[in-house]
Short mmCIF file of C-alpha atoms and ligand atoms in Angstrom, two decimals:
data_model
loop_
_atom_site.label_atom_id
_atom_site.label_comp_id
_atom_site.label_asym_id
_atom_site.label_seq_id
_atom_site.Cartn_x
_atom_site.Cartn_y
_atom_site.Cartn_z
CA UNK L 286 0.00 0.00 0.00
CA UNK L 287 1.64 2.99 -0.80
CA UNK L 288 2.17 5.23 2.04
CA UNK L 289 -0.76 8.39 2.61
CA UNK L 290 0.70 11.65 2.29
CA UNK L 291 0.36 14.25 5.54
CA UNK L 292 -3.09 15.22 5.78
CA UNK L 293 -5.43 17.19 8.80
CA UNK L 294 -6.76 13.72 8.34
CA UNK L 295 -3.84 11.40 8.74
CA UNK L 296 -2.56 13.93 12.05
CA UNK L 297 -5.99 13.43 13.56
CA UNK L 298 -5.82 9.54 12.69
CA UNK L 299 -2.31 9.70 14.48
CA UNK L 300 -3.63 11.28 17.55
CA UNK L 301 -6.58 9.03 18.07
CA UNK L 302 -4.49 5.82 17.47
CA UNK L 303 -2.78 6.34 21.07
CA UNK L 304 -4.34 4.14 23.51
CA UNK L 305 -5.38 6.84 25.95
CA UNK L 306 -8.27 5.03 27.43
CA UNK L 307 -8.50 4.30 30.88
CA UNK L 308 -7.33 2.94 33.31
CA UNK L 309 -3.97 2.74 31.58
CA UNK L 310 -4.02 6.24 29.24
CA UNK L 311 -0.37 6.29 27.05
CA UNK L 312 -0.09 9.88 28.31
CA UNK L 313 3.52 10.11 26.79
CA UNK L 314 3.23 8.82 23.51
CA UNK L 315 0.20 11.61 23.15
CA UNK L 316 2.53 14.19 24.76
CA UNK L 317 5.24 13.38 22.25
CA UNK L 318 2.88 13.29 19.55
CA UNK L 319 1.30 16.75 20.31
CA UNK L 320 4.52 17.98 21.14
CA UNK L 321 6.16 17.53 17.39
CA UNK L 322 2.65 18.38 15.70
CA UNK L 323 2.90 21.70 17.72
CA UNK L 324 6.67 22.16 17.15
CA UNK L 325 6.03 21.59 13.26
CA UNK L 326 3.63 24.73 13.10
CA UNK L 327 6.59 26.14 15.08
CA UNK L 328 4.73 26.60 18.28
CA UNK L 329 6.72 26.65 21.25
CA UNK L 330 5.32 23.94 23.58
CA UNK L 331 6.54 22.31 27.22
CA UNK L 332 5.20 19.55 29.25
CA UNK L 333 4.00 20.37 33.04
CA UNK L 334 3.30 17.46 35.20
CA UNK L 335 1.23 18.14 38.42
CA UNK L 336 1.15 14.11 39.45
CA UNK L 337 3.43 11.78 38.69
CA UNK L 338 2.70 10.08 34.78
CA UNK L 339 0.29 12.55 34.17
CA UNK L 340 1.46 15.37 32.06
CA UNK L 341 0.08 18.31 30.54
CA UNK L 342 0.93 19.61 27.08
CA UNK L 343 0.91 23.23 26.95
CA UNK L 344 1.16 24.74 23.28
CA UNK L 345 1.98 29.04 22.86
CA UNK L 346 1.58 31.29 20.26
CA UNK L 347 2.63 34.27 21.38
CA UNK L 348 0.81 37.35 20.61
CA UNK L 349 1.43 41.22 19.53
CA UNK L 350 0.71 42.40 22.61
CA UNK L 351 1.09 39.39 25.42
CA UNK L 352 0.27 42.05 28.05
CA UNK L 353 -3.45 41.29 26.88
CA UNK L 354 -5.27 38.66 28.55
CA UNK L 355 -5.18 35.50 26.81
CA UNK L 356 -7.20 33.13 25.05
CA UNK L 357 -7.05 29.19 26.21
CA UNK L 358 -8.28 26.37 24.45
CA UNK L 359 -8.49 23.30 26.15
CA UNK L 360 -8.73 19.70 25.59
CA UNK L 361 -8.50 16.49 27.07
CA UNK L 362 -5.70 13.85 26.37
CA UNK L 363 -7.55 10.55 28.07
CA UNK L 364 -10.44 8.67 27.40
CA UNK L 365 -12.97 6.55 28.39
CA UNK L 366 -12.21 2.68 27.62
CA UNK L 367 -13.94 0.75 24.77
CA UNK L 368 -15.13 -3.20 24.17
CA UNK L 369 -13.56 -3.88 21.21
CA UNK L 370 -15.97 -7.02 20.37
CA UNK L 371 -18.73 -4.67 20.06
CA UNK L 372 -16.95 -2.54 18.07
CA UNK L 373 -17.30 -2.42 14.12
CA UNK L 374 -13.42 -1.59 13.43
CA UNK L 375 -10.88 -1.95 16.26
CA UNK L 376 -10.88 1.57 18.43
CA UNK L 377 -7.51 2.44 17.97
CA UNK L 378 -7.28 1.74 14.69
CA UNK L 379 -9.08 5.37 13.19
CA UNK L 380 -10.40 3.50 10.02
CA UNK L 381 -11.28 5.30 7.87
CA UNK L 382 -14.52 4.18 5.85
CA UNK L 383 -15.59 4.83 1.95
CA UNK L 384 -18.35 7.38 3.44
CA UNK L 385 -15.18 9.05 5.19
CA UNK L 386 -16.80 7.74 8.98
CA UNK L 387 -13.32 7.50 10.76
CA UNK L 388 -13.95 5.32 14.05
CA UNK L 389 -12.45 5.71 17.36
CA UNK L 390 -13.11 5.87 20.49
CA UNK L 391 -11.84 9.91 21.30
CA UNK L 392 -12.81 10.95 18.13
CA UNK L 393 -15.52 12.68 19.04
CA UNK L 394 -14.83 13.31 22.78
CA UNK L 395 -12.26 15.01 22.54
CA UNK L 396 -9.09 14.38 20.24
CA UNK L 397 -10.98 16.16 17.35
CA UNK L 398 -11.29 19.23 19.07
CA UNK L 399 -7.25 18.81 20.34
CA UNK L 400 -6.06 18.46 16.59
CA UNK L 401 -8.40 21.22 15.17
CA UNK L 402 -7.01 24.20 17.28
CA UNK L 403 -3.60 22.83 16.07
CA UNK L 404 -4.59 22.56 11.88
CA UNK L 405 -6.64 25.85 12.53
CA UNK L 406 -3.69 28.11 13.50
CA UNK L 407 -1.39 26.16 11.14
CA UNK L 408 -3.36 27.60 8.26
CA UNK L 409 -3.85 30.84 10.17
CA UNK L 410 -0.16 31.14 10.77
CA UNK L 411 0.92 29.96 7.20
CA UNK L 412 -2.07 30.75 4.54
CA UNK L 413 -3.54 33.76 6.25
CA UNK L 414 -0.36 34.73 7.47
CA UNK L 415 -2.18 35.91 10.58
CA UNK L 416 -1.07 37.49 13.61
CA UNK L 417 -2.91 36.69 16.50
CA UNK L 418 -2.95 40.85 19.36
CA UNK L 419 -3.48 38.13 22.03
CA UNK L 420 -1.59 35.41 23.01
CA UNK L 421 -3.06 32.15 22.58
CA UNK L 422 -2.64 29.19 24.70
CA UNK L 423 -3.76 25.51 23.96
CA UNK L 424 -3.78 22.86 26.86
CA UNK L 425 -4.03 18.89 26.78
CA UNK L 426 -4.68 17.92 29.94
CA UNK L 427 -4.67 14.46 31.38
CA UNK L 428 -7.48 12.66 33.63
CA UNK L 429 -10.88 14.22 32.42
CA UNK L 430 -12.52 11.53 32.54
CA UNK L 431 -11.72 10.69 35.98
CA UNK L 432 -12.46 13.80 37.40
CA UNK L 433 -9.54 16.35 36.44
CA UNK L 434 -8.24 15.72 40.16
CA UNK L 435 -4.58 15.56 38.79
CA UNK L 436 -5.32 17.10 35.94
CA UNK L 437 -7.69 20.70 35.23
CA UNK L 438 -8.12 20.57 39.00
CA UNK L 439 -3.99 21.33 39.93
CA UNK L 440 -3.47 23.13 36.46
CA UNK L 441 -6.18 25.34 37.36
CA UNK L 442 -4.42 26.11 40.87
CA UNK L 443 -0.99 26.31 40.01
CA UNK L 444 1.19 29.61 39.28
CA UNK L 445 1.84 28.21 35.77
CA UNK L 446 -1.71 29.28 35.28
CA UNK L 447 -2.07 32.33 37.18
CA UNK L 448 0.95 33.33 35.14
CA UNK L 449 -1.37 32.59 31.53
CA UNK L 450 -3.50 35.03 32.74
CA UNK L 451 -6.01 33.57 30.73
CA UNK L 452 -9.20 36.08 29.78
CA UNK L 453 -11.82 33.70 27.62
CA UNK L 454 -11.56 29.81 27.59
CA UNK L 455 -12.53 27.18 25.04
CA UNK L 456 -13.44 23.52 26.44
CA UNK L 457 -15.01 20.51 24.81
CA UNK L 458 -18.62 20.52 23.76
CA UNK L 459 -21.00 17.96 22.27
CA UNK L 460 -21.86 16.74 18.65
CA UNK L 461 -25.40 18.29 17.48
CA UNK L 462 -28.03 16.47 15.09
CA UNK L 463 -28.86 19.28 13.58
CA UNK L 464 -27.31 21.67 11.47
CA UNK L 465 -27.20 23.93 14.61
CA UNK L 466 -23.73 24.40 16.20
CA UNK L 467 -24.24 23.91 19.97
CA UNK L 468 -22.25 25.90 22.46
CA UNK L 469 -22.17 25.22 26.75
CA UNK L 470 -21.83 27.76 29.41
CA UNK L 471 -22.34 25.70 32.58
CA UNK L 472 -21.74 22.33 33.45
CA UNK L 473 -24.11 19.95 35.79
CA UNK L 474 -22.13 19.20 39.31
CA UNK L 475 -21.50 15.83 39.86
CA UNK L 476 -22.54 14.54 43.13
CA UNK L 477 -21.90 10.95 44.30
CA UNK L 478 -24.47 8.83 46.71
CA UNK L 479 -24.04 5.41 48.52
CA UNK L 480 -26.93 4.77 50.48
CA UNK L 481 -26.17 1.88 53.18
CA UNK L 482 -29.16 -0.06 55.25
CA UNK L 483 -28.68 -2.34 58.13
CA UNK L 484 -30.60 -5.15 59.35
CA UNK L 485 -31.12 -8.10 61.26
CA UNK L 486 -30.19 -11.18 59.07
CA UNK L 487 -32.89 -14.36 59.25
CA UNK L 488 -33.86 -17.09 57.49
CA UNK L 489 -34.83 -16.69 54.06
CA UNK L 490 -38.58 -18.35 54.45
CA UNK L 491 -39.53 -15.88 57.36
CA UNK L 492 -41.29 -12.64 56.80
CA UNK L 493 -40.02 -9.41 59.31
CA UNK L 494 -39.58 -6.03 59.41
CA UNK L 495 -36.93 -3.33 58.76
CA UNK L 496 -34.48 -5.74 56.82
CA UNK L 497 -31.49 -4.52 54.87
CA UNK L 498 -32.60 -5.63 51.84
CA UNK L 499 -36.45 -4.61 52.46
CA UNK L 500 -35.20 -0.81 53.66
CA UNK L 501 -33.06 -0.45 50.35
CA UNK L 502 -35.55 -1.73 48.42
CA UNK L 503 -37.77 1.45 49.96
CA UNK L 504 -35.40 3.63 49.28
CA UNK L 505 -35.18 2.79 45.95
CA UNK L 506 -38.76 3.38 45.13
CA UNK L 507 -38.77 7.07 46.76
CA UNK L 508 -36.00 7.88 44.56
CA UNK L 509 -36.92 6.31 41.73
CA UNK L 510 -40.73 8.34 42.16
CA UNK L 511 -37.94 11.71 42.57
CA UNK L 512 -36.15 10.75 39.49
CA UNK L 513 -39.31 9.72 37.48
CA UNK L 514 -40.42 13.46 38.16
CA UNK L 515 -37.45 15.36 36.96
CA UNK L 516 -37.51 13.15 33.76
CA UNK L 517 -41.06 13.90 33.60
CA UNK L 518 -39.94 17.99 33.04
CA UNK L 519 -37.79 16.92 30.56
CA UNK L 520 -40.86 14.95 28.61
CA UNK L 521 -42.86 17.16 28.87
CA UNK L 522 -40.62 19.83 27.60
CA UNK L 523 -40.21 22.09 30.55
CA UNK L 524 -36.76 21.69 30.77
CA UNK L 525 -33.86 20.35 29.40
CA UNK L 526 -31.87 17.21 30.14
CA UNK L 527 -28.96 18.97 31.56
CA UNK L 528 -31.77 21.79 33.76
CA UNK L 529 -32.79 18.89 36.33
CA UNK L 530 -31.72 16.94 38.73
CA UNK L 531 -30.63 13.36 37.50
CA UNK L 532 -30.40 10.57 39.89
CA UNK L 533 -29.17 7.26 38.43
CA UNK L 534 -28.14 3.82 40.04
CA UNK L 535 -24.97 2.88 39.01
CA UNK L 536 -24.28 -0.29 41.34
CA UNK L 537 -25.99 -2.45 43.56
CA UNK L 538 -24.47 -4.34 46.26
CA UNK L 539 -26.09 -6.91 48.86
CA UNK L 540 -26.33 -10.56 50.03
CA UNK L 541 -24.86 -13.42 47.93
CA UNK L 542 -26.40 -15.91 45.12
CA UNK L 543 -25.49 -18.86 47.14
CA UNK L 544 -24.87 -18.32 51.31
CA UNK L 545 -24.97 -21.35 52.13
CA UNK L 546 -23.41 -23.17 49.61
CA UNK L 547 -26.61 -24.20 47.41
CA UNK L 548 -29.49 -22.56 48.81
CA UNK L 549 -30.46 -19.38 48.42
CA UNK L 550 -32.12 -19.15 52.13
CA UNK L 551 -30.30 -16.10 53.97
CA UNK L 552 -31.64 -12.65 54.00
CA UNK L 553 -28.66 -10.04 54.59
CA UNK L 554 -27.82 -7.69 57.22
CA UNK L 555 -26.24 -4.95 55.16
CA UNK L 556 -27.43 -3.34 51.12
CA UNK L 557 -25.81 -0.76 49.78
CA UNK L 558 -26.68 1.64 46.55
CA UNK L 559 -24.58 4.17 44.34
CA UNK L 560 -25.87 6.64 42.47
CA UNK L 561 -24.62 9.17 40.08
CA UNK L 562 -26.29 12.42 40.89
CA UNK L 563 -25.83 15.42 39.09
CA UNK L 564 -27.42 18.93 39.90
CA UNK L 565 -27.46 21.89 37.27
CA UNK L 566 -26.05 25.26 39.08
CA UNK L 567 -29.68 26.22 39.50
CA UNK L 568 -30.39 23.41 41.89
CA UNK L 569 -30.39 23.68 45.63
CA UNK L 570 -27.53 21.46 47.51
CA UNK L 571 -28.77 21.64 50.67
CA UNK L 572 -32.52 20.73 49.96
CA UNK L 573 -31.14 17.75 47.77
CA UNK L 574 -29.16 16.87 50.64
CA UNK L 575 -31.99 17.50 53.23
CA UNK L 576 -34.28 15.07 50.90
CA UNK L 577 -31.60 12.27 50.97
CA UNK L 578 -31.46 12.76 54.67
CA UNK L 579 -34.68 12.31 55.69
CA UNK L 580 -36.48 10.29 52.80
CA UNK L 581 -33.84 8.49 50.40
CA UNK L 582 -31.73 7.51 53.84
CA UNK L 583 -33.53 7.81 56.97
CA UNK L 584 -31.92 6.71 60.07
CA UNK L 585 -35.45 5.66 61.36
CA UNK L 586 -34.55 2.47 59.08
CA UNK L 587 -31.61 2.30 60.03
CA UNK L 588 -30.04 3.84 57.07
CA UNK L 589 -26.51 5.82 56.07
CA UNK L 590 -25.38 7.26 53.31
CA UNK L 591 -21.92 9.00 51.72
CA UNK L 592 -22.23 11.90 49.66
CA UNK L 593 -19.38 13.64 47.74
CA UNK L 594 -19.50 16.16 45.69
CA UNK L 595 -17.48 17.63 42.25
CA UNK L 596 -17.00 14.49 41.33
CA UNK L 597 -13.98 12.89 42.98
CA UNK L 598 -12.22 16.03 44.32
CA UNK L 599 -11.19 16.81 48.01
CA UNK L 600 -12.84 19.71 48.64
CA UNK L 601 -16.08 21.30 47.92
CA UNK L 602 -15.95 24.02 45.28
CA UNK L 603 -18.74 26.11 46.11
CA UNK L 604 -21.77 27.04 44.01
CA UNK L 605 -21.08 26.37 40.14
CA UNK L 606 -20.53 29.50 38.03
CA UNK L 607 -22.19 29.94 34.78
CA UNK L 608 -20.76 32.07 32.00
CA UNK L 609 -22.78 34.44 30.55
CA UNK L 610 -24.21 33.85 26.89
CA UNK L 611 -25.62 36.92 25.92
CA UNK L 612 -25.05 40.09 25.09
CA UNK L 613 -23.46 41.44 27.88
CA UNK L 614 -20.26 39.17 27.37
CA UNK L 615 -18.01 40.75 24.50
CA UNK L 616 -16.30 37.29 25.04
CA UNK L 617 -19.92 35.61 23.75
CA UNK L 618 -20.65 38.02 20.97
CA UNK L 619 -17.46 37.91 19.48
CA UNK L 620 -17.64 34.14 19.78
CA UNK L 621 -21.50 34.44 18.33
CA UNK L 622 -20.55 36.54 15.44
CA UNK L 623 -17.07 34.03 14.69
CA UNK L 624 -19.13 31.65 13.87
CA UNK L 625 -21.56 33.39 11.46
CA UNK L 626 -18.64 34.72 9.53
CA UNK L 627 -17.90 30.79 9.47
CA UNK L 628 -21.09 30.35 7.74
CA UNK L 629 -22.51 28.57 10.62
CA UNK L 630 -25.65 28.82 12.26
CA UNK L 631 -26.03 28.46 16.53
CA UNK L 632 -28.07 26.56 18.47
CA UNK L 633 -29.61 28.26 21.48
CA UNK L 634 -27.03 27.71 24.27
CA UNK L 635 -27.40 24.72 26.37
CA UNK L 636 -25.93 23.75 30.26
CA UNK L 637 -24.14 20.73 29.78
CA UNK L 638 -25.58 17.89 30.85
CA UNK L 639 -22.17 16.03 32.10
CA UNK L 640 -19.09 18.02 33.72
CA UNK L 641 -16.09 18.47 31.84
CA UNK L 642 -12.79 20.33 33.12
CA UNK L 643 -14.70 24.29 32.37
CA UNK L 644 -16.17 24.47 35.63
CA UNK L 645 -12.64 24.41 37.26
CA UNK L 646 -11.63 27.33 34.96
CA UNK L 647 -15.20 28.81 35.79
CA UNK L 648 -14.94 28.65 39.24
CA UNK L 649 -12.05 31.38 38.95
CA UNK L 650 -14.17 33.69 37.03
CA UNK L 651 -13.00 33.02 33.47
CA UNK L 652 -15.39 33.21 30.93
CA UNK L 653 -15.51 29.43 29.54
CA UNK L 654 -17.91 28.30 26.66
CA UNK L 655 -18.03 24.42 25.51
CA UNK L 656 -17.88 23.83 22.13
CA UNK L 657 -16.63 21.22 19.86
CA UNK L 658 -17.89 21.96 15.73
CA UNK L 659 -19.65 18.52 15.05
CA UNK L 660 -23.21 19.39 13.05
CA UNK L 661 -25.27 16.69 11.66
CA UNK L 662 -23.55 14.44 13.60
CA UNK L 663 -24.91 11.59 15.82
CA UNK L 664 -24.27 12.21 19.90
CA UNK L 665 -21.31 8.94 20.30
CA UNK L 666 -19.64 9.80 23.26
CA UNK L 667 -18.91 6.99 25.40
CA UNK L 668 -20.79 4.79 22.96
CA UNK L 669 -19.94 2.02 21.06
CA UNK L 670 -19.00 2.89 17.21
CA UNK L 671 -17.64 6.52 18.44
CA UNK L 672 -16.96 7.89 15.04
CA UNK L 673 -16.54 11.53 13.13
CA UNK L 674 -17.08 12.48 9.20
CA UNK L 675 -13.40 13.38 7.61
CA UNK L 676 -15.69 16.56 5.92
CA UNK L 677 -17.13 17.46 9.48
CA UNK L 678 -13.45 17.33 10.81
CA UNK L 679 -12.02 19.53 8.46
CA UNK L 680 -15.34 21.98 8.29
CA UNK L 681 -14.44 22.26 12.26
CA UNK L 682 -10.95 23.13 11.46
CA UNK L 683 -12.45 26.16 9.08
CA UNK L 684 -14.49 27.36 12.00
CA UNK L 685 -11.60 27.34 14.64
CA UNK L 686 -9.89 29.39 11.84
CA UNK L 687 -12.49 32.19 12.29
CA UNK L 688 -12.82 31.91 16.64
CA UNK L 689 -9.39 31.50 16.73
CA UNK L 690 -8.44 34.77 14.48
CA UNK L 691 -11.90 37.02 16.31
CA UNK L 692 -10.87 36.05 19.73
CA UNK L 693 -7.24 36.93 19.23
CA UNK L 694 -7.78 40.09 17.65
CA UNK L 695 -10.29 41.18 20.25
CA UNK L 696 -8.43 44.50 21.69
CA UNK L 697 -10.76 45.16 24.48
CA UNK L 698 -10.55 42.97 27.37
CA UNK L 699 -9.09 44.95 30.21
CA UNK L 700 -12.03 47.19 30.05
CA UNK L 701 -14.95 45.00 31.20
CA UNK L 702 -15.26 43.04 34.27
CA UNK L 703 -15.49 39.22 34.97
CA UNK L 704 -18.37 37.95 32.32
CA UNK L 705 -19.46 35.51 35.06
CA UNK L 706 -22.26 35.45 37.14
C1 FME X 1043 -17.80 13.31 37.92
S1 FME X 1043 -16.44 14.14 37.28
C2 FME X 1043 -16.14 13.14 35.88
C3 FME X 1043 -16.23 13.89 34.63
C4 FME X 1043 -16.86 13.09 33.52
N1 FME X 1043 -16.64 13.78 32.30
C5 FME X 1043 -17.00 13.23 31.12
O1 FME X 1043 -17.71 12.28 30.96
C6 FME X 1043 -18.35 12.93 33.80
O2 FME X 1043 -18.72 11.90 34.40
O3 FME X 1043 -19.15 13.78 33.46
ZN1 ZN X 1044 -14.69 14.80 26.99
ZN1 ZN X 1045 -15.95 11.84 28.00
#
């Protein structure tokens, strides 16, 4: 086969056949990768590492006046892992179909975003020979899937990034169906919930009160009624996926198939629950947490439960900022009117319905949209058959050419205050 000549195509193919799925992400052949594909648009880029084997890739392109605030556009190295038996091509193999489909799990979340920043200021920089006022900044960050605990999380916190001083970020978004490009100024929170009940154990045959199994099994139906209710805004279109309160079981742990050998005949003293919660910034902690207290776990049946929140992250971050999308952010019209000149058209924007790495950057009162140019394009993240269209690809890249150049040239940014609420 004769060999395929350098392409946007064959750079993205490269990125996305690194096995950066978890739990074992090859973080340093992606750095080294993204390293010489910066280097060969003659971007300066270095390598911080905030945990041990877990590096960050940190791209620069200076601007004409770095005193300006920057612009940062983030992505995420790692991803989630894939069954390859259920897969139509092997995930890390970027195949590239007749209908130009190229499958992988990461292309759509989020190694076509990481390459397109890249391709778009390589043609900005060498067919447009464009100079960006602003100096623009492009992160790869490990562990987003995880959490960003070692990754967005310590970036976020550390001097490196003070130093950025970063004005307006981009972060990953979501494919749309439509021929609407969707955009993401808030992220749900992420809350975790194991419920526990105790009880006394008996004998399988005998009917009693206040089991384990019996209390859990309570439990479940008061929160299944709660989540039946919030899904019921959503159907009726009141609200949006991402504008309730989702509760979903994710495991189920209690008694044993066989506790005495053969005979399924002992009831057990201890059932536990998980659940993945997550709250849109609207929604109330406390009340949530008042509701689990006295209904979903109620000591009166001898019930516990664990609750952390952010996702996996030590500490509480407060109340969830939102970034404005209206008007009153110069950020958001210049973003708004970027993509017009593009020739693209904008979905009303959306919270996002899962948390990505933004709502670290958020919390310290940067302006951060989500956004990741996929139109007519089915939603595959975490799916089986993850795939993205070689022409949507390379339509993207067109439209990072026009944020990337409007953001950059945007002269006014030490004049307005923090466009967060
Ligand atoms: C709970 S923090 C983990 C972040 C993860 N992000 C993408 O899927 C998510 O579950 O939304
Ligand atoms: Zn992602
Ligand atoms: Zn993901």
């Amino acid at each position: 086969q004769e060999e395929e000549e350098e392409s946007p195509i064959t750079r993205f193919q490269q990125y996305l056949r690194i096995k950066t799925a978890h739990p074992n992400p090859d973080y340093e052949s992606a750095v080294s990768l993204l390293t010489s594909q910066a280097q060969s648009i003659g971007l300066q880029a270095q390598t911080l590492e905030f945990a041990p084997g877990k590096p960050l890739v940190l791209v620069t392109w200076p601007g004409t006046n770095p005193s300006l605030p920057s612009i940062l556009l983030n992505s995420h190295i790692d991803s989630v892992p894939a069954e390859p038996s259920n897969w139509l091509y092997p995930p890390f193999s970027a195949t590239r179909t007749s209908e130009g489909k190229i499958y992988a799990r990461g292309s759509q979340d989020d190694k076509c975003i990481g390459i397109q920043y890249l391709e778009a200021i390589r043609n900005l920089r060498f067919s447009h020979n464009f100079k960006p006022l602003r100096t623009i900044h492009i992160s790869y960050v490990p562990d987003e899937e995880i959490g960003g605990v070692d990754g967005s999380a310590k970036f976020a916190a550390s001097e490196e990034f003070k130093d950025l001083n970063v004005g307006f970020m981009l972060d990953e978004g979501q494919a749309s169906t439509t021929d609407e490009f969707r955009v993401f100024y808030a992220d749900r929170w992420p809350m975790r919930l194991i419920i526990k009940a105790v009880g006394l154990p008996g004998h399988g045959s005998r009917m009693y009160d206040n089991t384990a199994m019996e209390n859990l099994m309570k439990s479940m139906e008061v929160i299944s009624q709660f989540r039946g209710n919030q899904f019921d805004l959503v159907k009726a279109g009141l609200a949006a996926s991402s504008e309730v309160i989702s509760v979903n079981p994710v495991y189920l742990k209690a008694g044993s198939p066989s506790p005495t050998g053969f005979v399924m005949n002992v009831q057990p003293s201890e059932a536990e629950a998980g659940f993945d919660i997550r709250l849109p910034p609207t929604a109330e902690p406390d009340l949530l947490k008042k509701r689990i207290a006295d209904e979903w776990a109620p000591a009166t049946k001898n019930m516990t439960f664990q609750i952390r929140e952010g996702g996996p992250m030590r500490d509480y971050m407060g109340r969830p900022l939102i970034t404005a999308a209206n008007d009153s952010n110069p950020w958001w019209c210049i973003f708004k009117q970027a993509i017009i000149a593009a020739g693209g058209k904008l979905a009303k924007p959306e919270m996002l319905a899962s948390t990505s790495d933004a709502r670290f950057m958020r919390q310290l009162g940067i302006p951060t949209l989500g956004f990741s140019p996929m139109i007519e394009t089915p939603i595959l993240i975490h799916e089986h058959n993850e795939f993205l269209k070689d022409s949507v690809f390379l339509k993207g890249i067109k439209v990072y050419e026009s944020i990337i150049s409007s953001l950059s040239s945007f002269d006014g940014g030490n004049t307005f205050g923090s466009a967060t609420a």
